[in-house]
Each structure stands twice: as C-alpha cells, then as structure tokens.
Amino acid sequence: MTKYHELIRQFIGIYGGTEEGIRIFEAPGRINLIGEHIDYNGGHVLPVALEMTNVVIARPNGTDRLNLAATSLPDRVSADIHALENYKNLPWGSYQCGVAYVLQQKGYSIVGCDLLYHGTVPYGAGLSSSASIEVATAVALAKLGGRDELNMVEIALLAQEAENKYVGMKCGIMDQFAAAMAKKNHAIFLDCSTLEYRYVPLELGDYTIVITNTNAPHKLTESQYNQRRAECEQALAVINANGGNYPHLCSMSLDELESFKRCFKEEARVLYRRARHCVTEEARTVESLKALESGDIETFGKLLCEANISIRDDYEATGKELDAVFDIAMGIDGVIGSRMTGGGFGGCNISIVRKDRVEPFKKIMEEEYTKAVGYAPSFYQSNAGEGAREVYLK
C-alpha cells in the first residue's frame, strides 16, 4: 500500500463515502541555494524543490463548504465559500482559505469540497511548508472547479498574493514559484523582477547537500521578516530621493550603492547595510550560477559562506542557533560551504559536504550544536524534486 492509498483510507474515515471522485495533489518544499531575501528586491534566486511534500486528498462535496482536515492536527475547519474573506485568523486553515479567496476573486470557480492534508515538509523550518500548502491547494481547488489546464506561473502568483494580502506575510515570489515550477534534479535560476527563469542541472560531483534544522522554529508573521522588507523599501527611497532612479535594490551595482553611502545618516546606517546585503547577494547569486554550470563546486561553496556572513552581519536575519550551525559546520572536515536558508530567525542551514563525510558531519554537528544551544538539531537529505502536480494512481 502506498502512502497515497493510506491517505485515501484516512480521508474516507473522516468524510465517508467511497474512493469515487477522490483526487490527489502534491507540491514540494524547497531550499534556496543562494539569493536570500532578494526575491522581494528584484534579484535572482536559485531554489531547489525537495522530495518532501504536502499532499492534498480532495473530493467535491456538493455543498457550499470547504472542509479541511490534516493528519497531524486534531481540529478541523469548515469555511463558507461565499464568505471566504472571514477566515484570516484561524488557528490553522487561513492559508487554504486565503488561496480559495484569491482564486475566487480572480474568476476561478470554487466549489464545496472535502480536503485532507498530509505533509512531510517540516513546519516552521524555513523549507517553505506554507508555500507548498498554498500551491497544492491552488492546484486542487482550480482543478476541482473545472480548470483542466493551468498556467503554473499564474498559480504561483496567486498563491503569493494569498500569503501577502490574506495572511499578511510580505513574502516574495520565490517559494511559490519553486513549489509550482520545479523540475527534478534541477535548480531554478529565477529573475524575480521579470519572472524569467531557466533550469540548471544540480550536479555536485563528490559532494551532497545536508540540511540541518536548528529546531528553533521561526514564525515569520511575528518575526522581523516584514520589518526587513520595510527597511529595504526605505533604503531604496533614500537612494532615489538623492538622485537615484532604481526600480529595485538589486538593479544597482556595489559601486553605485557606495556612491550613495553619504546619504545614509548615522541613524539610517542600518538601512545601508540592508541594501549592501541585497546588492552583494545579487552578485553572489549570478556568480554561483556560473560556478554550478562550470562544475566549480569549491567556488560555489565559498559563495555560500560569503552569503551567510552577509545575511548574518548586514541583514541580521540569523540568530544564535543558525550562527552556531554555521560556525560548527565550517570547522568540520569535508565541508566546503555552508549558509542559512529560508527567511532566517531560526529554521535551517544547508552545508555542502563531501559524500564520504556525511555521517561524521552529522555526528560532530549534533554533539557540538547540542552543547552550544541545549538541544539537538535534525538532519535531512533530499534530491531535487518535482513541482506541483496531480498524482494519478495506477
């Protein structure tokens, strides 16, 4: 019995009926190799989908209700499809209701249905469990509502709009784009200002990516994420008020940014540092693409380290747990690069580790990290996975 058959069995246990009309949808979590906090600053990013996913088992129910259940949560949610604007503050389910609301506002037909969620993307780890849920929900609701052919870039944009305007998290497009558009064994080099993209084979040779979860959950709506975005907007405003004419921070070179340094008075120096991270991170991301495409994994690893230092010192989006993982990783034999990934303020680190050193890496990291912060990390390894899709059982 596959996991899908087991989930169908659980679905019927909750909602009754038979297997008739049941459909299965799935979307992945992601890591971002490099390009952190610049998706909302007009920069390039390099995300990779994970094989860890969120699955939605779905079936129309012939009513005006969206009924939500999850394998990991005891409480269920029921929402009126004619009053979807009213569910912004649920203990859980607001992401799903937000997606349904945005789809409906954009002309998609939303029908009453029963939904069961099951996820292997760790929640609160910075691996985009929320974007995965949003995109899987969007695909499920759109298809149950009669849309057989979907524009997946549009689905990503609608999912982002739900998170921005309904949930209140001012995220960029990267997470939803990766969940919707990912390709197996590839990263996506995405220009977040134009949505132009290309797939990049992820070939690391003798090395592999180890994800270390600090187990210090970040709750982004309550964190400094929205504050960082506001600071970037303020920095751009200072620059453009002093003779600049830039659409985004990432459309500047470092030399251009430095020519405006005098415009940032003492109390605004923090804004300059935020801008400096964005500008240098954009350059690192472009260099990382070149390194990956030429097979220069060591240069790629060095760029990851530089990115971590920038987001720690200039963007201040790490914290003691992520700082501890980075410092420990860089002292372990066989590691050629390491950095935080995701929104930060907790969550995960990615390290580029020689394949024959993965187990020693985990052992040393667990011992040293536990000693440093008082509790153990978790580890994940995953190949680059597929984007959102409907699953058809044979």
Short mmCIF file of C-alpha atoms in Angstrom, two decimals:
data_model
loop_
_atom_site.label_atom_id
_atom_site.label_comp_id
_atom_site.label_asym_id
_atom_site.label_seq_id
_atom_site.Cartn_x
_atom_site.Cartn_y
_atom_site.Cartn_z
CA MET A 1 0.00 0.00 0.00
CA THR A 2 1.43 3.40 -0.99
CA LYS A 3 1.23 6.48 1.21
CA TYR A 4 -1.47 7.75 -1.15
CA HIS A 5 -3.66 4.67 -0.61
CA GLU A 6 -3.26 5.06 3.15
CA LEU A 7 -4.25 8.74 2.92
CA ILE A 8 -7.31 7.85 0.85
CA ARG A 9 -8.26 5.35 3.56
CA GLN A 10 -7.91 8.08 6.20
CA PHE A 11 -9.89 10.52 4.04
CA ILE A 12 -12.81 8.08 3.78
CA GLY A 13 -12.59 7.50 7.53
CA ILE A 14 -13.09 11.24 8.09
CA TYR A 15 -15.52 12.18 5.34
CA GLY A 16 -17.21 8.87 4.47
CA GLY A 17 -18.21 7.67 1.01
CA THR A 18 -16.06 5.64 -1.36
CA GLU A 19 -12.99 6.31 -3.48
CA GLU A 20 -15.16 7.68 -6.28
CA GLY A 21 -14.35 11.31 -7.08
CA ILE A 22 -11.23 11.44 -4.89
CA ARG A 23 -8.22 13.21 -6.44
CA ILE A 24 -4.67 13.64 -5.16
CA PHE A 25 -2.48 16.76 -5.44
CA GLU A 26 1.05 17.37 -4.22
CA ALA A 27 3.56 20.24 -4.00
CA PRO A 28 7.12 20.29 -2.65
CA GLY A 29 9.01 22.25 -0.04
CA ARG A 30 12.20 23.94 -1.12
CA ILE A 31 15.66 25.08 -0.16
CA ASN A 32 17.18 28.19 -1.65
CA LEU A 33 20.80 27.57 -2.58
CA ILE A 34 21.60 31.29 -2.65
CA GLY A 35 19.85 34.61 -3.21
CA GLU A 36 18.33 35.14 0.23
CA HIS A 37 15.90 37.96 0.95
CA ILE A 38 16.33 39.39 -2.55
CA ASP A 39 13.27 37.88 -4.22
CA TYR A 40 11.32 40.92 -2.98
CA ASN A 41 14.17 43.24 -4.00
CA GLY A 42 14.19 42.42 -7.71
CA GLY A 43 17.05 39.94 -7.51
CA HIS A 44 17.89 36.48 -8.80
CA VAL A 45 17.38 33.36 -6.68
CA LEU A 46 18.42 29.73 -7.05
CA PRO A 47 15.86 27.47 -5.33
CA VAL A 48 15.62 23.69 -5.46
CA ALA A 49 12.46 21.72 -4.70
CA LEU A 50 12.71 18.96 -2.12
CA GLU A 51 11.28 15.45 -2.24
CA MET A 52 9.48 16.37 0.99
CA THR A 53 5.96 17.46 0.03
CA ASN A 54 2.49 18.44 1.15
CA VAL A 55 -0.24 16.15 -0.20
CA VAL A 56 -3.90 17.14 -0.55
CA ILE A 57 -6.57 14.45 -0.89
CA ALA A 58 -9.63 16.21 -2.32
CA ARG A 59 -13.22 15.49 -3.37
CA PRO A 60 -16.17 17.75 -4.26
CA ASN A 61 -18.92 17.50 -1.64
CA GLY A 62 -21.88 19.18 -3.37
CA THR A 63 -22.23 21.83 -0.64
CA ASP A 64 -21.10 25.44 -0.14
CA ARG A 65 -18.42 24.45 2.38
CA LEU A 66 -14.70 23.89 2.22
CA ASN A 67 -13.96 21.26 4.86
CA LEU A 68 -10.33 20.96 5.94
CA ALA A 69 -8.65 18.20 7.95
CA ALA A 70 -4.99 17.34 8.49
CA THR A 71 -3.33 14.12 9.54
CA SER A 72 -1.18 15.99 12.08
CA LEU A 73 -3.89 18.16 13.67
CA PRO A 74 -6.93 17.20 15.75
CA ASP A 75 -9.11 20.17 14.83
CA ARG A 76 -10.99 20.55 11.57
CA VAL A 77 -12.02 23.70 9.72
CA SER A 78 -15.18 24.41 7.75
CA ALA A 79 -15.46 27.56 5.63
CA ASP A 80 -18.35 29.05 3.65
CA ILE A 81 -17.24 29.51 0.03
CA HIS A 82 -19.48 32.61 -0.18
CA ALA A 83 -17.75 34.31 2.77
CA LEU A 84 -14.10 33.36 2.33
CA GLU A 85 -12.89 36.80 3.44
CA ASN A 86 -13.83 35.90 7.03
CA TYR A 87 -11.19 33.27 7.86
CA LYS A 88 -7.96 35.25 8.26
CA ASN A 89 -7.37 34.46 11.93
CA LEU A 90 -7.91 30.72 12.20
CA PRO A 91 -5.58 28.59 14.36
CA TRP A 92 -4.94 26.75 11.10
CA GLY A 93 -6.57 26.89 7.68
CA SER A 94 -6.10 30.58 6.91
CA TYR A 95 -3.55 29.80 4.18
CA GLN A 96 -6.02 27.47 2.45
CA CYS A 97 -8.93 29.89 2.81
CA GLY A 98 -6.74 32.71 1.54
CA VAL A 99 -5.88 30.74 -1.59
CA ALA A 100 -9.55 29.93 -2.18
CA TYR A 101 -10.48 33.60 -1.70
CA VAL A 102 -7.84 34.89 -4.14
CA LEU A 103 -8.72 32.28 -6.76
CA GLN A 104 -12.37 33.22 -6.45
CA GLN A 105 -11.58 36.93 -6.78
CA LYS A 106 -9.62 36.19 -9.97
CA GLY A 107 -12.55 34.41 -11.60
CA TYR A 108 -11.83 30.79 -10.72
CA SER A 109 -14.86 28.69 -9.80
CA ILE A 110 -14.59 27.47 -6.20
CA VAL A 111 -16.81 24.52 -5.36
CA GLY A 112 -17.50 22.98 -1.99
CA CYS A 113 -15.11 20.13 -1.26
CA ASP A 114 -13.54 17.99 1.42
CA LEU A 115 -9.77 18.23 1.79
CA LEU A 116 -7.26 16.19 3.80
CA TYR A 117 -3.69 17.48 4.20
CA HIS A 118 -0.60 15.43 4.93
CA GLY A 119 2.90 16.88 4.95
CA THR A 120 6.48 15.70 5.19
CA VAL A 121 7.85 19.27 4.88
CA PRO A 122 8.80 20.24 8.46
CA TYR A 123 6.66 23.14 9.65
CA GLY A 124 8.48 26.27 10.78
CA ALA A 125 11.86 25.10 9.46
CA GLY A 126 12.28 27.62 6.65
CA LEU A 127 11.66 24.98 3.97
CA SER A 128 8.50 26.68 2.66
CA SER A 129 5.85 24.39 4.06
CA SER A 130 3.38 27.27 3.75
CA ALA A 131 4.09 27.89 0.04
CA SER A 132 3.85 24.15 -0.57
CA ILE A 133 0.41 24.07 1.07
CA GLU A 134 -0.71 27.16 -0.83
CA VAL A 135 0.32 25.85 -4.24
CA ALA A 136 -1.07 22.34 -3.65
CA THR A 137 -4.34 23.92 -2.50
CA ALA A 138 -4.47 26.25 -5.51
CA VAL A 139 -3.98 23.39 -7.96
CA ALA A 140 -6.57 21.24 -6.17
CA LEU A 141 -9.24 23.94 -5.98
CA ALA A 142 -8.67 25.15 -9.53
CA LYS A 143 -8.95 21.64 -10.95
CA LEU A 144 -11.95 20.65 -8.83
CA GLY A 145 -13.57 23.86 -10.03
CA GLY A 146 -13.22 22.77 -13.64
CA ARG A 147 -9.88 24.23 -14.80
CA ASP A 148 -8.17 21.32 -16.54
CA GLU A 149 -5.24 23.32 -17.97
CA LEU A 150 -3.39 25.54 -15.51
CA ASN A 151 -0.81 28.27 -16.02
CA MET A 152 1.55 27.32 -13.21
CA VAL A 153 3.28 30.71 -13.11
CA GLU A 154 -0.14 32.27 -12.53
CA ILE A 155 -0.84 29.69 -9.82
CA ALA A 156 2.42 30.71 -8.09
CA LEU A 157 1.48 34.40 -8.29
CA LEU A 158 -2.00 33.76 -6.90
CA ALA A 159 -0.55 31.73 -4.03
CA GLN A 160 1.89 34.56 -3.26
CA GLU A 161 -0.97 37.08 -3.31
CA ALA A 162 -2.85 34.96 -0.78
CA GLU A 163 0.12 34.99 1.58
CA ASN A 164 0.79 38.72 1.08
CA LYS A 165 -2.74 40.08 1.29
CA TYR A 166 -4.73 37.48 3.22
CA VAL A 167 -2.23 36.02 5.68
CA GLY A 168 -0.19 39.22 5.98
CA MET A 169 3.29 37.88 5.21
CA LYS A 170 5.04 40.13 2.67
CA CYS A 171 6.99 37.31 1.02
CA GLY A 172 8.47 37.49 -2.45
CA ILE A 173 7.63 35.09 -5.27
CA MET A 174 10.44 32.56 -4.86
CA ASP A 175 8.80 30.00 -2.59
CA GLN A 176 5.57 29.67 -4.51
CA PHE A 177 7.41 29.71 -7.85
CA ALA A 178 9.67 26.87 -6.72
CA ALA A 179 6.70 24.84 -5.45
CA ALA A 180 4.83 25.32 -8.72
CA MET A 181 7.60 25.19 -11.32
CA ALA A 182 10.38 22.94 -10.01
CA LYS A 183 11.99 20.27 -12.18
CA LYS A 184 13.52 17.02 -10.92
CA ASN A 185 17.33 17.12 -10.49
CA HIS A 186 17.46 20.83 -11.31
CA ALA A 187 17.64 24.19 -9.57
CA ILE A 188 15.72 27.19 -10.92
CA PHE A 189 17.62 30.37 -11.75
CA LEU A 190 14.81 32.90 -11.41
CA ASP A 191 14.79 36.64 -12.07
CA CYS A 192 12.23 37.80 -9.53
CA SER A 193 11.72 41.17 -11.25
CA THR A 194 10.69 39.67 -14.62
CA LEU A 195 9.89 36.02 -13.73
CA GLU A 196 12.26 34.90 -16.49
CA TYR A 197 13.78 31.60 -15.45
CA ARG A 198 15.87 28.70 -16.56
CA TYR A 199 16.57 25.26 -15.18
CA VAL A 200 20.10 24.45 -14.01
CA PRO A 201 21.22 20.82 -13.58
CA LEU A 202 22.18 20.25 -9.94
CA GLU A 203 25.37 18.20 -10.25
CA LEU A 204 27.63 18.37 -7.20
CA GLY A 205 30.02 15.53 -8.03
CA ASP A 206 31.65 14.17 -4.88
CA TYR A 207 29.54 16.47 -2.71
CA THR A 208 25.98 16.50 -1.43
CA ILE A 209 23.70 18.91 0.40
CA VAL A 210 22.96 18.24 4.06
CA ILE A 211 20.12 20.25 5.60
CA THR A 212 20.50 20.95 9.32
CA ASN A 213 17.33 22.03 11.12
CA THR A 214 18.15 24.14 14.16
CA ASN A 215 14.79 23.10 15.65
CA ALA A 216 14.33 26.74 16.65
CA PRO A 217 11.08 27.37 14.75
CA HIS A 218 10.62 30.72 13.09
CA LYS A 219 7.13 32.21 12.96
CA LEU A 220 7.63 34.70 10.19
CA THR A 221 4.47 36.74 10.59
CA GLU A 222 5.61 37.54 14.13
CA SER A 223 9.30 37.85 13.29
CA GLN A 224 11.36 40.61 11.76
CA TYR A 225 10.75 39.45 8.17
CA ASN A 226 8.23 42.17 7.35
CA GLN A 227 10.49 44.69 9.09
CA ARG A 228 13.41 43.71 6.83
CA ARG A 229 11.27 44.23 3.76
CA ALA A 230 10.23 47.66 5.02
CA GLU A 231 13.88 48.56 5.67
CA CYS A 232 14.77 47.64 2.09
CA GLU A 233 11.96 49.84 0.79
CA GLN A 234 13.20 52.69 2.99
CA ALA A 235 16.78 52.23 1.74
CA LEU A 236 15.64 52.39 -1.87
CA ALA A 237 13.60 55.50 -1.07
CA VAL A 238 16.69 57.23 0.39
CA ILE A 239 18.70 56.40 -2.74
CA ASN A 240 16.03 57.55 -5.17
CA ALA A 241 15.37 60.73 -3.17
CA ASN A 242 19.03 61.63 -3.64
CA GLY A 243 19.24 61.35 -7.40
CA GLY A 244 18.90 57.61 -7.93
CA ASN A 245 16.41 56.11 -10.33
CA TYR A 246 16.42 52.42 -9.48
CA PRO A 247 13.37 50.13 -9.64
CA HIS A 248 14.89 47.68 -7.14
CA LEU A 249 17.91 47.47 -4.85
CA CYS A 250 19.22 44.56 -6.91
CA SER A 251 19.32 46.70 -10.05
CA MET A 252 22.31 48.56 -8.56
CA SER A 253 25.99 47.64 -8.59
CA LEU A 254 28.02 47.83 -5.39
CA ASP A 255 29.93 50.85 -6.74
CA GLU A 256 26.64 52.61 -7.40
CA LEU A 257 25.39 51.83 -3.91
CA GLU A 258 28.60 53.09 -2.33
CA SER A 259 28.21 56.41 -4.16
CA PHE A 260 25.04 56.96 -2.08
CA LYS A 261 26.58 55.97 1.27
CA ARG A 262 26.88 59.62 2.36
CA CYS A 263 23.09 59.95 2.04
CA PHE A 264 22.54 57.49 4.89
CA LYS A 265 22.87 59.50 8.10
CA GLU A 266 24.04 57.83 11.30
CA GLU A 267 20.58 56.66 12.34
CA ALA A 268 19.98 55.27 8.84
CA ARG A 269 23.22 53.27 8.54
CA VAL A 270 21.27 50.10 9.24
CA LEU A 271 19.34 50.76 6.01
CA TYR A 272 22.61 50.99 4.11
CA ARG A 273 23.69 47.62 5.49
CA ARG A 274 20.40 46.05 4.43
CA ALA A 275 20.90 47.45 0.91
CA ARG A 276 24.51 46.25 0.83
CA HIS A 277 23.40 42.70 1.55
CA CYS A 278 20.91 42.82 -1.31
CA VAL A 279 23.39 44.21 -3.83
CA THR A 280 26.21 41.83 -2.92
CA GLU A 281 23.86 38.84 -2.68
CA GLU A 282 22.65 39.51 -6.23
CA ALA A 283 26.27 39.44 -7.43
CA ARG A 284 26.96 36.22 -5.49
CA THR A 285 23.89 34.53 -6.97
CA VAL A 286 24.96 35.31 -10.54
CA GLU A 287 28.48 34.05 -9.74
CA SER A 288 27.01 30.90 -8.18
CA LEU A 289 25.15 30.14 -11.39
CA LYS A 290 28.41 30.35 -13.32
CA ALA A 291 30.18 28.13 -10.79
CA LEU A 292 27.46 25.47 -10.90
CA GLU A 293 27.30 25.46 -14.68
CA SER A 294 31.08 25.08 -14.95
CA GLY A 295 31.26 22.38 -12.26
CA ASP A 296 33.31 24.59 -9.91
CA ILE A 297 31.78 23.31 -6.69
CA GLU A 298 34.50 24.77 -4.45
CA THR A 299 33.81 28.31 -5.67
CA PHE A 300 30.10 27.66 -5.21
CA GLY A 301 30.78 26.60 -1.62
CA LYS A 302 32.82 29.75 -0.90
CA LEU A 303 30.00 31.91 -2.24
CA LEU A 304 27.56 30.21 0.15
CA CYS A 305 29.84 31.09 3.06
CA GLU A 306 30.08 34.71 1.92
CA ALA A 307 26.28 34.81 1.66
CA ASN A 308 25.89 33.56 5.23
CA ILE A 309 28.29 36.18 6.58
CA SER A 310 26.40 38.91 4.72
CA ILE A 311 22.99 37.83 5.96
CA ARG A 312 24.36 37.47 9.49
CA ASP A 313 26.20 40.80 9.67
CA ASP A 314 24.46 43.14 7.21
CA TYR A 315 20.94 41.73 7.15
CA GLU A 316 20.88 40.38 10.73
CA ALA A 317 18.50 37.53 9.90
CA THR A 318 20.17 34.56 11.57
CA GLY A 319 20.23 34.27 15.37
CA LYS A 320 22.30 32.24 17.80
CA GLU A 321 21.13 28.84 16.53
CA LEU A 322 21.89 29.42 12.85
CA ASP A 323 25.16 31.11 13.79
CA ALA A 324 26.15 28.08 15.84
CA VAL A 325 25.41 25.67 12.97
CA PHE A 326 27.46 27.76 10.53
CA ASP A 327 30.44 28.08 12.88
CA ILE A 328 30.43 24.35 13.67
CA ALA A 329 30.00 23.33 10.02
CA MET A 330 32.97 25.38 8.88
CA GLY A 331 35.19 23.54 11.34
CA ILE A 332 34.24 20.06 10.07
CA ASP A 333 36.44 18.25 7.57
CA GLY A 334 34.79 17.74 4.19
CA VAL A 335 32.60 20.86 4.30
CA ILE A 336 33.28 23.38 1.51
CA GLY A 337 30.32 25.68 2.02
CA SER A 338 27.52 26.43 4.44
CA ARG A 339 24.80 29.01 4.99
CA MET A 340 21.38 29.61 6.45
CA THR A 341 18.49 29.06 4.03
CA GLY A 342 14.99 30.49 4.03
CA GLY A 343 13.68 33.50 5.88
CA GLY A 344 16.01 33.04 8.83
CA PHE A 345 15.41 33.86 12.51
CA GLY A 346 15.58 30.11 13.14
CA GLY A 347 14.97 27.34 10.65
CA CYS A 348 17.57 25.54 8.54
CA ASN A 349 21.13 25.63 7.28
CA ILE A 350 22.46 23.94 4.16
CA SER A 351 26.01 22.62 4.01
CA ILE A 352 27.92 21.25 1.01
CA VAL A 353 29.55 18.11 2.40
CA ARG A 354 31.77 15.52 0.77
CA LYS A 355 29.69 12.37 0.40
CA ASP A 356 32.10 10.20 2.40
CA ARG A 357 31.97 12.70 5.30
CA VAL A 358 28.20 12.99 5.73
CA GLU A 359 27.90 10.69 8.76
CA PRO A 360 30.88 12.26 10.59
CA PHE A 361 29.38 15.68 9.79
CA LYS A 362 26.08 14.73 11.41
CA LYS A 363 27.77 13.22 14.46
CA ILE A 364 30.01 16.22 15.11
CA MET A 365 27.24 18.72 14.39
CA GLU A 366 24.82 17.01 16.76
CA GLU A 367 27.37 16.88 19.57
CA GLU A 368 28.66 20.44 19.19
CA TYR A 369 25.30 22.06 18.48
CA THR A 370 23.62 20.35 21.43
CA LYS A 371 26.48 21.52 23.64
CA ALA A 372 26.09 25.09 22.32
CA VAL A 373 22.31 25.60 22.48
CA GLY A 374 20.98 22.86 24.76
CA TYR A 375 19.00 20.72 22.31
CA ALA A 376 19.71 18.62 19.24
CA PRO A 377 19.35 19.51 15.56
CA SER A 378 17.65 17.38 12.90
CA PHE A 379 19.09 16.44 9.51
CA TYR A 380 17.53 15.93 6.08
CA GLN A 381 18.89 14.87 2.74
CA SER A 382 16.86 15.12 -0.43
CA ASN A 383 17.34 15.03 -4.16
CA ALA A 384 15.95 17.91 -6.22
CA GLY A 385 12.25 17.12 -6.59
CA GLU A 386 9.35 17.85 -8.94
CA GLY A 387 6.99 20.82 -8.81
CA ALA A 388 3.27 20.73 -8.02
CA ARG A 389 1.24 18.07 -9.78
CA GLU A 390 -1.81 15.88 -9.69
CA VAL A 391 -0.97 12.31 -8.71
CA TYR A 392 -2.60 9.52 -10.69
CA LEU A 393 -2.67 6.07 -9.11
CA LYS A 394 -2.31 3.02 -11.34
#
